[in-house]
PDB file of C-alpha atoms and ligand atoms in Angstrom:
ATOM      1  CA  MET X   1      -5.259   4.040   2.892  1.00  0.00           C
ATOM      2  CA  ARG X   2      -8.158   1.674   3.615  1.00  0.00           C
ATOM      3  CA  LEU X   3      -7.559  -2.027   4.080  1.00  0.00           C
ATOM      4  CA  LEU X   4     -10.151  -4.769   4.252  1.00  0.00           C
ATOM      5  CA  VAL X   5      -8.934  -7.815   6.174  1.00  0.00           C
ATOM      6  CA  ILE X   6     -11.037 -10.949   5.594  1.00  0.00           C
ATOM      7  CA  GLU X   7     -10.000 -13.390   8.303  1.00  0.00           C
ATOM      8  CA  ASP X   8     -12.139 -15.684  10.462  1.00  0.00           C
ATOM      9  CA  GLU X   9      -9.664 -16.449  13.248  1.00  0.00           C
ATOM     10  CA  ALA X  10     -10.307 -13.907  15.976  1.00  0.00           C
ATOM     11  CA  LYS X  11      -6.732 -13.823  17.273  1.00  0.00           C
ATOM     12  CA  VAL X  12      -5.166 -13.364  13.855  1.00  0.00           C
ATOM     13  CA  ALA X  13      -7.783 -10.807  12.829  1.00  0.00           C
ATOM     14  CA  ARG X  14      -7.152  -8.765  15.962  1.00  0.00           C
ATOM     15  CA  ALA X  15      -3.386  -8.915  15.546  1.00  0.00           C
ATOM     16  CA  LEU X  16      -3.655  -7.721  11.940  1.00  0.00           C
ATOM     17  CA  ASP X  17      -6.117  -4.988  12.896  1.00  0.00           C
ATOM     18  CA  ASP X  18      -3.886  -3.710  15.728  1.00  0.00           C
ATOM     19  CA  GLY X  19      -0.620  -3.972  13.826  1.00  0.00           C
ATOM     20  CA  LEU X  20      -1.854  -2.385  10.612  1.00  0.00           C
ATOM     21  CA  SER X  21      -3.741   0.356  12.429  1.00  0.00           C
ATOM     22  CA  ARG X  22      -0.534   1.251  14.267  1.00  0.00           C
ATOM     23  CA  GLU X  23       1.109   1.668  10.859  1.00  0.00           C
ATOM     24  CA  GLY X  24      -1.517   4.248   9.957  1.00  0.00           C
ATOM     25  CA  TYR X  25      -3.804   2.111   7.824  1.00  0.00           C
ATOM     26  CA  GLU X  26      -7.542   2.350   8.191  1.00  0.00           C
ATOM     27  CA  VAL X  27      -8.480  -1.262   8.860  1.00  0.00           C
ATOM     28  CA  THR X  28     -11.849  -2.998   8.609  1.00  0.00           C
ATOM     29  CA  VAL X  29     -12.153  -6.677   9.491  1.00  0.00           C
ATOM     30  CA  ALA X  30     -14.647  -9.097   7.952  1.00  0.00           C
ATOM     31  CA  ARG X  31     -15.006 -12.521   9.585  1.00  0.00           C
ATOM     32  CA  THR X  32     -16.571 -14.291   6.616  1.00  0.00           C
ATOM     33  CA  GLY X  33     -16.451 -14.037   2.838  1.00  0.00           C
ATOM     34  CA  GLU X  34     -20.077 -12.852   2.770  1.00  0.00           C
ATOM     35  CA  GLU X  35     -19.305 -10.039   5.164  1.00  0.00           C
ATOM     36  CA  GLY X  36     -16.315  -9.201   2.994  1.00  0.00           C
ATOM     37  CA  TYR X  37     -18.479  -8.811  -0.129  1.00  0.00           C
ATOM     38  CA  TYR X  38     -20.951  -6.719   1.764  1.00  0.00           C
ATOM     39  CA  LEU X  39     -18.209  -4.357   2.985  1.00  0.00           C
ATOM     40  CA  LEU X  40     -16.630  -4.133  -0.467  1.00  0.00           C
ATOM     41  CA  ASP X  41     -19.985  -3.019  -1.844  1.00  0.00           C
ATOM     42  CA  SER X  42     -20.569  -0.491   0.884  1.00  0.00           C
ATOM     43  CA  ALA X  43     -17.236   1.334   1.054  1.00  0.00           C
ATOM     44  CA  PRO X  44     -14.158   1.971  -1.082  1.00  0.00           C
ATOM     45  CA  PHE X  45     -11.040  -0.015  -0.124  1.00  0.00           C
ATOM     46  CA  ASP X  46      -7.517   0.251  -1.476  1.00  0.00           C
ATOM     47  CA  LEU X  47      -6.397  -3.286  -0.752  1.00  0.00           C
ATOM     48  CA  VAL X  48      -7.778  -6.592   0.519  1.00  0.00           C
ATOM     49  CA  VAL X  49      -5.885  -8.980   2.795  1.00  0.00           C
ATOM     50  CA  LEU X  50      -7.642 -12.303   2.281  1.00  0.00           C
ATOM     51  CA  ASP X  51      -7.381 -15.520   4.277  1.00  0.00           C
ATOM     52  CA  LEU X  52      -7.999 -18.643   2.193  1.00  0.00           C
ATOM     53  CA  MET X  53      -9.452 -20.937   4.853  1.00  0.00           C
ATOM     54  CA  LEU X  54     -12.781 -19.313   5.678  1.00  0.00           C
ATOM     55  CA  PRO X  55     -16.048 -20.839   6.847  1.00  0.00           C
ATOM     56  CA  GLY X  56     -18.752 -20.985   4.177  1.00  0.00           C
ATOM     57  CA  ARG X  57     -17.349 -19.706   0.940  1.00  0.00           C
ATOM     58  CA  ASP X  58     -13.591 -19.983   1.155  1.00  0.00           C
ATOM     59  CA  GLY X  59     -11.100 -17.341   0.119  1.00  0.00           C
ATOM     60  CA  LEU X  60     -10.693 -18.607  -3.417  1.00  0.00           C
ATOM     61  CA  GLU X  61     -14.445 -18.353  -4.037  1.00  0.00           C
ATOM     62  CA  VAL X  62     -14.461 -14.876  -2.546  1.00  0.00           C
ATOM     63  CA  LEU X  63     -11.603 -13.917  -4.833  1.00  0.00           C
ATOM     64  CA  ALA X  64     -13.240 -15.431  -7.928  1.00  0.00           C
ATOM     65  CA  THR X  65     -16.458 -13.531  -7.239  1.00  0.00           C
ATOM     66  CA  MET X  66     -14.564 -10.281  -6.677  1.00  0.00           C
ATOM     67  CA  ARG X  67     -12.722 -10.713  -9.958  1.00  0.00           C
ATOM     68  CA  SER X  68     -15.879 -11.646 -11.878  1.00  0.00           C
ATOM     69  CA  ARG X  69     -17.381  -8.377 -10.691  1.00  0.00           C
ATOM     70  CA  ASN X  70     -14.383  -6.674 -12.237  1.00  0.00           C
ATOM     71  CA  ARG X  71     -12.838  -5.300  -9.131  1.00  0.00           C
ATOM     72  CA  GLY X  72      -9.277  -4.303  -9.865  1.00  0.00           C
ATOM     73  CA  ILE X  73      -8.470  -3.872  -6.190  1.00  0.00           C
ATOM     74  CA  PRO X  74      -5.152  -5.485  -5.148  1.00  0.00           C
ATOM     75  CA  VAL X  75      -5.582  -8.700  -3.166  1.00  0.00           C
ATOM     76  CA  LEU X  76      -2.949 -10.193  -0.891  1.00  0.00           C
ATOM     77  CA  ILE X  77      -3.668 -13.777   0.121  1.00  0.00           C
ATOM     78  CA  VAL X  78      -2.530 -14.721   3.612  1.00  0.00           C
ATOM     79  CA  THR X  79      -2.887 -18.381   4.452  1.00  0.00           C
ATOM     80  CA  ALA X  80      -1.534 -21.432   6.177  1.00  0.00           C
ATOM     81  CA  ARG X  81      -1.720 -23.427   2.966  1.00  0.00           C
ATOM     82  CA  ASP X  82       1.748 -23.519   1.569  1.00  0.00           C
ATOM     83  CA  SER X  83       1.864 -26.067  -1.194  1.00  0.00           C
ATOM     84  CA  VAL X  84       3.051 -24.815  -4.539  1.00  0.00           C
ATOM     85  CA  GLU X  85      -0.242 -25.982  -6.026  1.00  0.00           C
ATOM     86  CA  ASP X  86      -2.273 -23.781  -3.695  1.00  0.00           C
ATOM     87  CA  ARG X  87      -0.132 -20.796  -4.523  1.00  0.00           C
ATOM     88  CA  VAL X  88      -0.644 -21.326  -8.213  1.00  0.00           C
ATOM     89  CA  ILE X  89      -4.400 -21.691  -7.742  1.00  0.00           C
ATOM     90  CA  GLY X  90      -4.483 -18.484  -5.688  1.00  0.00           C
ATOM     91  CA  LEU X  91      -2.527 -16.493  -8.228  1.00  0.00           C
ATOM     92  CA  ASP X  92      -4.553 -17.964 -11.099  1.00  0.00           C
ATOM     93  CA  ALA X  93      -7.732 -16.936  -9.332  1.00  0.00           C
ATOM     94  CA  GLY X  94      -6.527 -13.347  -9.445  1.00  0.00           C
ATOM     95  CA  ALA X  95      -4.576 -12.759  -6.252  1.00  0.00           C
ATOM     96  CA  ASP X  96      -1.777 -10.232  -6.629  1.00  0.00           C
ATOM     97  CA  ASP X  97       0.507 -11.731  -4.018  1.00  0.00           C
ATOM     98  CA  TYR X  98       0.696 -14.553  -1.544  1.00  0.00           C
ATOM     99  CA  LEU X  99       2.006 -14.774   1.998  1.00  0.00           C
ATOM    100  CA  VAL X 100       2.222 -18.016   3.971  1.00  0.00           C
ATOM    101  CA  LYS X 101       1.492 -18.102   7.704  1.00  0.00           C
ATOM    102  CA  PRO X 102       3.316 -17.749   9.957  1.00  0.00           C
ATOM    103  CA  PHE X 103       4.932 -14.656   8.510  1.00  0.00           C
ATOM    104  CA  ALA X 104       6.908 -11.755   9.909  1.00  0.00           C
ATOM    105  CA  PHE X 105       4.797  -8.631  10.270  1.00  0.00           C
ATOM    106  CA  ALA X 106       7.491  -6.600   8.496  1.00  0.00           C
ATOM    107  CA  GLU X 107       7.102  -8.897   5.513  1.00  0.00           C
ATOM    108  CA  LEU X 108       3.358  -8.274   5.437  1.00  0.00           C
ATOM    109  CA  LEU X 109       3.954  -4.517   5.531  1.00  0.00           C
ATOM    110  CA  ALA X 110       6.464  -4.736   2.691  1.00  0.00           C
ATOM    111  CA  ARG X 111       4.020  -6.705   0.518  1.00  0.00           C
ATOM    112  CA  ILE X 112       1.206  -4.254   1.256  1.00  0.00           C
ATOM    113  CA  ARG X 113       3.427  -1.315   0.349  1.00  0.00           C
ATOM    114  CA  ALA X 114       4.499  -2.983  -2.893  1.00  0.00           C
ATOM    115  CA  LEU X 115       0.924  -3.831  -3.860  1.00  0.00           C
ATOM    116  CA  SER X 116      -0.429  -0.397  -3.029  1.00  0.00           C
ATOM    117  CA  ARG X 117       2.227   1.178  -5.230  1.00  0.00           C
ATOM    118  CA  ARG X 118       1.252  -1.145  -8.033  1.00  0.00           C
ATOM    119  CA  GLY X 119      -2.436  -0.616  -7.352  1.00  0.00           C
ATOM    120  CA  ARG X 120      -2.153   3.129  -7.404  1.00  0.00           C
ATOM    121  CA  SER X 121      -1.161   3.181 -11.008  1.00  0.00           C
ATOM    122  CA  ASP X 122      -0.271   0.854 -13.807  1.00  0.00           C
ATOM    123  CA  ALA X 123       1.854   3.645 -15.198  1.00  0.00           C
ATOM    124  CA  PRO X 124       5.524   2.896 -15.882  1.00  0.00           C
ATOM    125  CA  VAL X 125       7.977   2.754 -13.011  1.00  0.00           C
ATOM    126  CA  ARG X 126      10.828   4.418 -14.912  1.00  0.00           C
ATOM    127  CA  LEU X 127      10.167   7.979 -15.943  1.00  0.00           C
ATOM    128  CA  LYS X 128      12.255  10.318 -18.046  1.00  0.00           C
ATOM    129  CA  VAL X 129      12.100  13.965 -19.056  1.00  0.00           C
ATOM    130  CA  SER X 130      15.115  15.208 -21.007  1.00  0.00           C
ATOM    131  CA  ASP X 131      18.096  13.946 -18.953  1.00  0.00           C
ATOM    132  CA  LEU X 132      16.053  13.726 -15.744  1.00  0.00           C
ATOM    133  CA  GLU X 133      15.361  10.131 -14.796  1.00  0.00           C
ATOM    134  CA  MET X 134      13.262   8.766 -11.960  1.00  0.00           C
ATOM    135  CA  ASP X 135      12.527   5.291 -10.739  1.00  0.00           C
ATOM    136  CA  ALA X 136       9.201   5.218  -8.910  1.00  0.00           C
ATOM    137  CA  SER X 137       9.933   1.907  -7.178  1.00  0.00           C
ATOM    138  CA  THR X 138      13.380   2.704  -5.769  1.00  0.00           C
ATOM    139  CA  ARG X 139      12.547   6.438  -5.572  1.00  0.00           C
ATOM    140  CA  ARG X 140      15.894   7.267  -7.120  1.00  0.00           C
ATOM    141  CA  VAL X 141      16.179  10.443  -9.145  1.00  0.00           C
ATOM    142  CA  SER X 142      19.058  11.612 -11.282  1.00  0.00           C
ATOM    143  CA  ARG X 143      19.751  14.399 -13.682  1.00  0.00           C
ATOM    144  CA  GLY X 144      22.476  13.917 -16.298  1.00  0.00           C
ATOM    145  CA  GLY X 145      23.497  10.793 -14.364  1.00  0.00           C
ATOM    146  CA  ARG X 146      23.999  12.731 -11.115  1.00  0.00           C
ATOM    147  CA  THR X 147      21.806  11.526  -8.224  1.00  0.00           C
ATOM    148  CA  LEU X 148      19.481  14.127  -6.734  1.00  0.00           C
ATOM    149  CA  ASP X 149      18.769  14.044  -3.033  1.00  0.00           C
ATOM    150  CA  LEU X 150      15.032  14.743  -2.690  1.00  0.00           C
ATOM    151  CA  THR X 151      12.752  14.630   0.320  1.00  0.00           C
ATOM    152  CA  ALA X 152       9.722  12.325   0.125  1.00  0.00           C
ATOM    153  CA  ARG X 153       7.428  15.266  -0.624  1.00  0.00           C
ATOM    154  CA  GLU X 154       9.751  16.654  -3.272  1.00  0.00           C
ATOM    155  CA  PHE X 155       9.850  13.234  -4.893  1.00  0.00           C
ATOM    156  CA  GLU X 156       6.049  12.983  -4.973  1.00  0.00           C
ATOM    157  CA  LEU X 157       5.774  16.480  -6.354  1.00  0.00           C
ATOM    158  CA  LEU X 158       8.311  15.789  -9.087  1.00  0.00           C
ATOM    159  CA  GLU X 159       6.705  12.435  -9.930  1.00  0.00           C
ATOM    160  CA  TYR X 160       3.328  14.122 -10.269  1.00  0.00           C
ATOM    161  CA  LEU X 161       4.741  16.762 -12.604  1.00  0.00           C
ATOM    162  CA  VAL X 162       6.516  14.141 -14.684  1.00  0.00           C
ATOM    163  CA  ARG X 163       3.477  11.865 -14.904  1.00  0.00           C
ATOM    164  CA  ASN X 164       1.557  14.878 -16.162  1.00  0.00           C
ATOM    165  CA  GLY X 165       4.428  15.780 -18.487  1.00  0.00           C
ATOM    166  CA  GLY X 166       3.443  18.361 -21.078  1.00  0.00           C
ATOM    167  CA  ARG X 167       0.343  19.399 -19.132  1.00  0.00           C
ATOM    168  CA  VAL X 168       0.043  22.338 -16.816  1.00  0.00           C
ATOM    169  CA  VAL X 169      -0.573  21.261 -13.231  1.00  0.00           C
ATOM    170  CA  SER X 170      -2.505  23.695 -11.064  1.00  0.00           C
ATOM    171  CA  ARG X 171      -1.903  24.366  -7.363  1.00  0.00           C
ATOM    172  CA  GLU X 172      -5.366  22.950  -6.712  1.00  0.00           C
ATOM    173  CA  MET X 173      -4.362  19.668  -8.369  1.00  0.00           C
ATOM    174  CA  LEU X 174      -1.178  19.525  -6.293  1.00  0.00           C
ATOM    175  CA  ALA X 175      -3.088  20.237  -3.076  1.00  0.00           C
ATOM    176  CA  ARG X 176      -5.565  17.478  -3.881  1.00  0.00           C
ATOM    177  CA  ASP X 177      -3.308  14.801  -5.360  1.00  0.00           C
ATOM    178  CA  VAL X 178       0.106  15.344  -3.738  1.00  0.00           C
ATOM    179  CA  TRP X 179      -0.771  16.942  -0.405  1.00  0.00           C
ATOM    180  CA  LYS X 180      -4.118  15.083  -0.320  1.00  0.00           C
ATOM    181  CA  GLU X 181      -5.787  18.071   1.245  1.00  0.00           C
ATOM    182  CA  THR X 182      -9.022  19.516   0.033  1.00  0.00           C
ATOM    183  CA  GLY X 183     -11.345  22.026   1.557  1.00  0.00           C
ATOM    184  CA  ARG X 184      -8.722  23.697   3.719  1.00  0.00           C
ATOM    185  CA  ALA X 185      -9.607  27.120   5.043  1.00  0.00           C
ATOM    186  CA  THR X 186      -6.223  28.479   4.015  1.00  0.00           C
ATOM    187  CA  PRO X 187      -4.926  27.429   0.630  1.00  0.00           C
ATOM    188  CA  LEU X 188      -1.658  25.533   0.439  1.00  0.00           C
ATOM    189  CA  ASP X 189      -0.351  27.876  -2.260  1.00  0.00           C
ATOM    190  CA  ASN X 190       2.578  29.183  -0.225  1.00  0.00           C
ATOM    191  CA  VAL X 191       3.599  25.716   0.912  1.00  0.00           C
ATOM    192  CA  ILE X 192       3.436  24.458  -2.661  1.00  0.00           C
ATOM    193  CA  ASP X 193       5.449  27.399  -3.963  1.00  0.00           C
ATOM    194  CA  VAL X 194       8.161  26.814  -1.364  1.00  0.00           C
ATOM    195  CA  HIS X 195       8.412  23.154  -2.362  1.00  0.00           C
ATOM    196  CA  ILE X 196       8.503  24.010  -6.055  1.00  0.00           C
ATOM    197  CA  ALA X 197      11.306  26.496  -5.387  1.00  0.00           C
ATOM    198  CA  ARG X 198      13.331  23.880  -3.490  1.00  0.00           C
ATOM    199  CA  LEU X 199      12.729  21.276  -6.142  1.00  0.00           C
ATOM    200  CA  ARG X 200      13.751  23.705  -8.843  1.00  0.00           C
ATOM    201  CA  ARG X 201      17.031  24.405  -7.023  1.00  0.00           C
ATOM    202  CA  LYS X 202      17.832  20.709  -6.945  1.00  0.00           C
ATOM    203  CA  VAL X 203      16.702  19.886 -10.472  1.00  0.00           C
ATOM    204  CA  ASP X 204      17.479  22.997 -12.480  1.00  0.00           C
ATOM    205  CA  ASP X 205      20.103  25.132 -10.720  1.00  0.00           C
ATOM    206  CA  THR X 206      23.142  23.422 -12.160  1.00  0.00           C
ATOM    207  CA  ALA X 207      21.713  21.973 -15.353  1.00  0.00           C
ATOM    208  CA  GLU X 208      20.358  22.999 -18.731  1.00  0.00           C
ATOM    209  CA  PRO X 209      17.763  23.094 -20.120  1.00  0.00           C
ATOM    210  CA  LYS X 210      15.546  24.289 -17.259  1.00  0.00           C
ATOM    211  CA  LEU X 211      12.771  21.741 -16.840  1.00  0.00           C
ATOM    212  CA  ILE X 212      10.368  23.099 -14.227  1.00  0.00           C
ATOM    213  CA  HIS X 213       8.341  26.009 -15.551  1.00  0.00           C
ATOM    214  CA  THR X 214       5.851  28.332 -13.922  1.00  0.00           C
ATOM    215  CA  VAL X 215       2.850  29.106 -16.075  1.00  0.00           C
ATOM    216  CA  ARG X 216       1.698  32.415 -14.706  1.00  0.00           C
ATOM    217  CA  GLY X 217      -1.776  32.368 -13.217  1.00  0.00           C
ATOM    218  CA  VAL X 218      -2.216  28.671 -13.946  1.00  0.00           C
ATOM    219  CA  GLY X 219       0.405  26.476 -12.304  1.00  0.00           C
ATOM    220  CA  PHE X 220       3.474  24.480 -13.229  1.00  0.00           C
ATOM    221  CA  MET X 221       4.675  22.106 -15.857  1.00  0.00           C
ATOM    222  CA  ILE X 222       7.735  20.057 -16.585  1.00  0.00           C
ATOM    223  CA  GLY X 223       9.447  19.755 -19.941  1.00  0.00           C
ATOM    224  CA  GLU X 224      12.264  21.127 -22.044  1.00  0.00           C
ATOM    225  CA  SER X 225      10.068  24.100 -22.949  1.00  0.00           C
ATOM    226  CA  THR X 226       6.607  25.381 -22.080  1.00  0.00           C
ATOM    227  CA  SER X 227       5.298  25.093 -25.609  1.00  0.00           C
TER     228      SER X 227
HETATM  229 CA1  LIG P 301      -8.879 -19.019   8.495  1.00  0.00          CA
END
């Protein structure tokens, strides 16, 4: 996941760069709003962390310009301004969330995670197929009211099937969108099949109707029947 941090204070910028990189994010720092625009035009980012007090065009102007160019990218404002009025202005200008300095790093990480989930999809958080229910925000899954204990990968796999409910999902799609691997020398087919088998045991072994179906030669789909 690629983050653009627009922050003029060298110390803060470096701390954010180090901390977020350690968490596995790909971080790029811009020291001015202009540099921020330039970077946004030159590379795809998943989220922007934006300081409000910047030299030249301040953060609010940067934000307004981004929004007028129709960028739907999530923006988290991080600033020392903490009056209610400033928050309202920031959110009105199109920020998705607001964090006041000084803040705990864990808090920043939590906000980024929440925004990236929201940014990834405006699809509903609660999903349902037959008596299988999932909550994409709490990552809780149940079937017939009984909680299922899934691994993170199994959850993502199931969520992908459910979000594509009624459509056949190929192994290539799963490799690309769930495993995020393309162009591997050896296909992930066996790995995917093992995960599907495990998921099927947890979802379908003790319940009817069976929900996870194999469509021979094509892939998988979820639903009460394959038709
Ligand atoms: Ca600043």
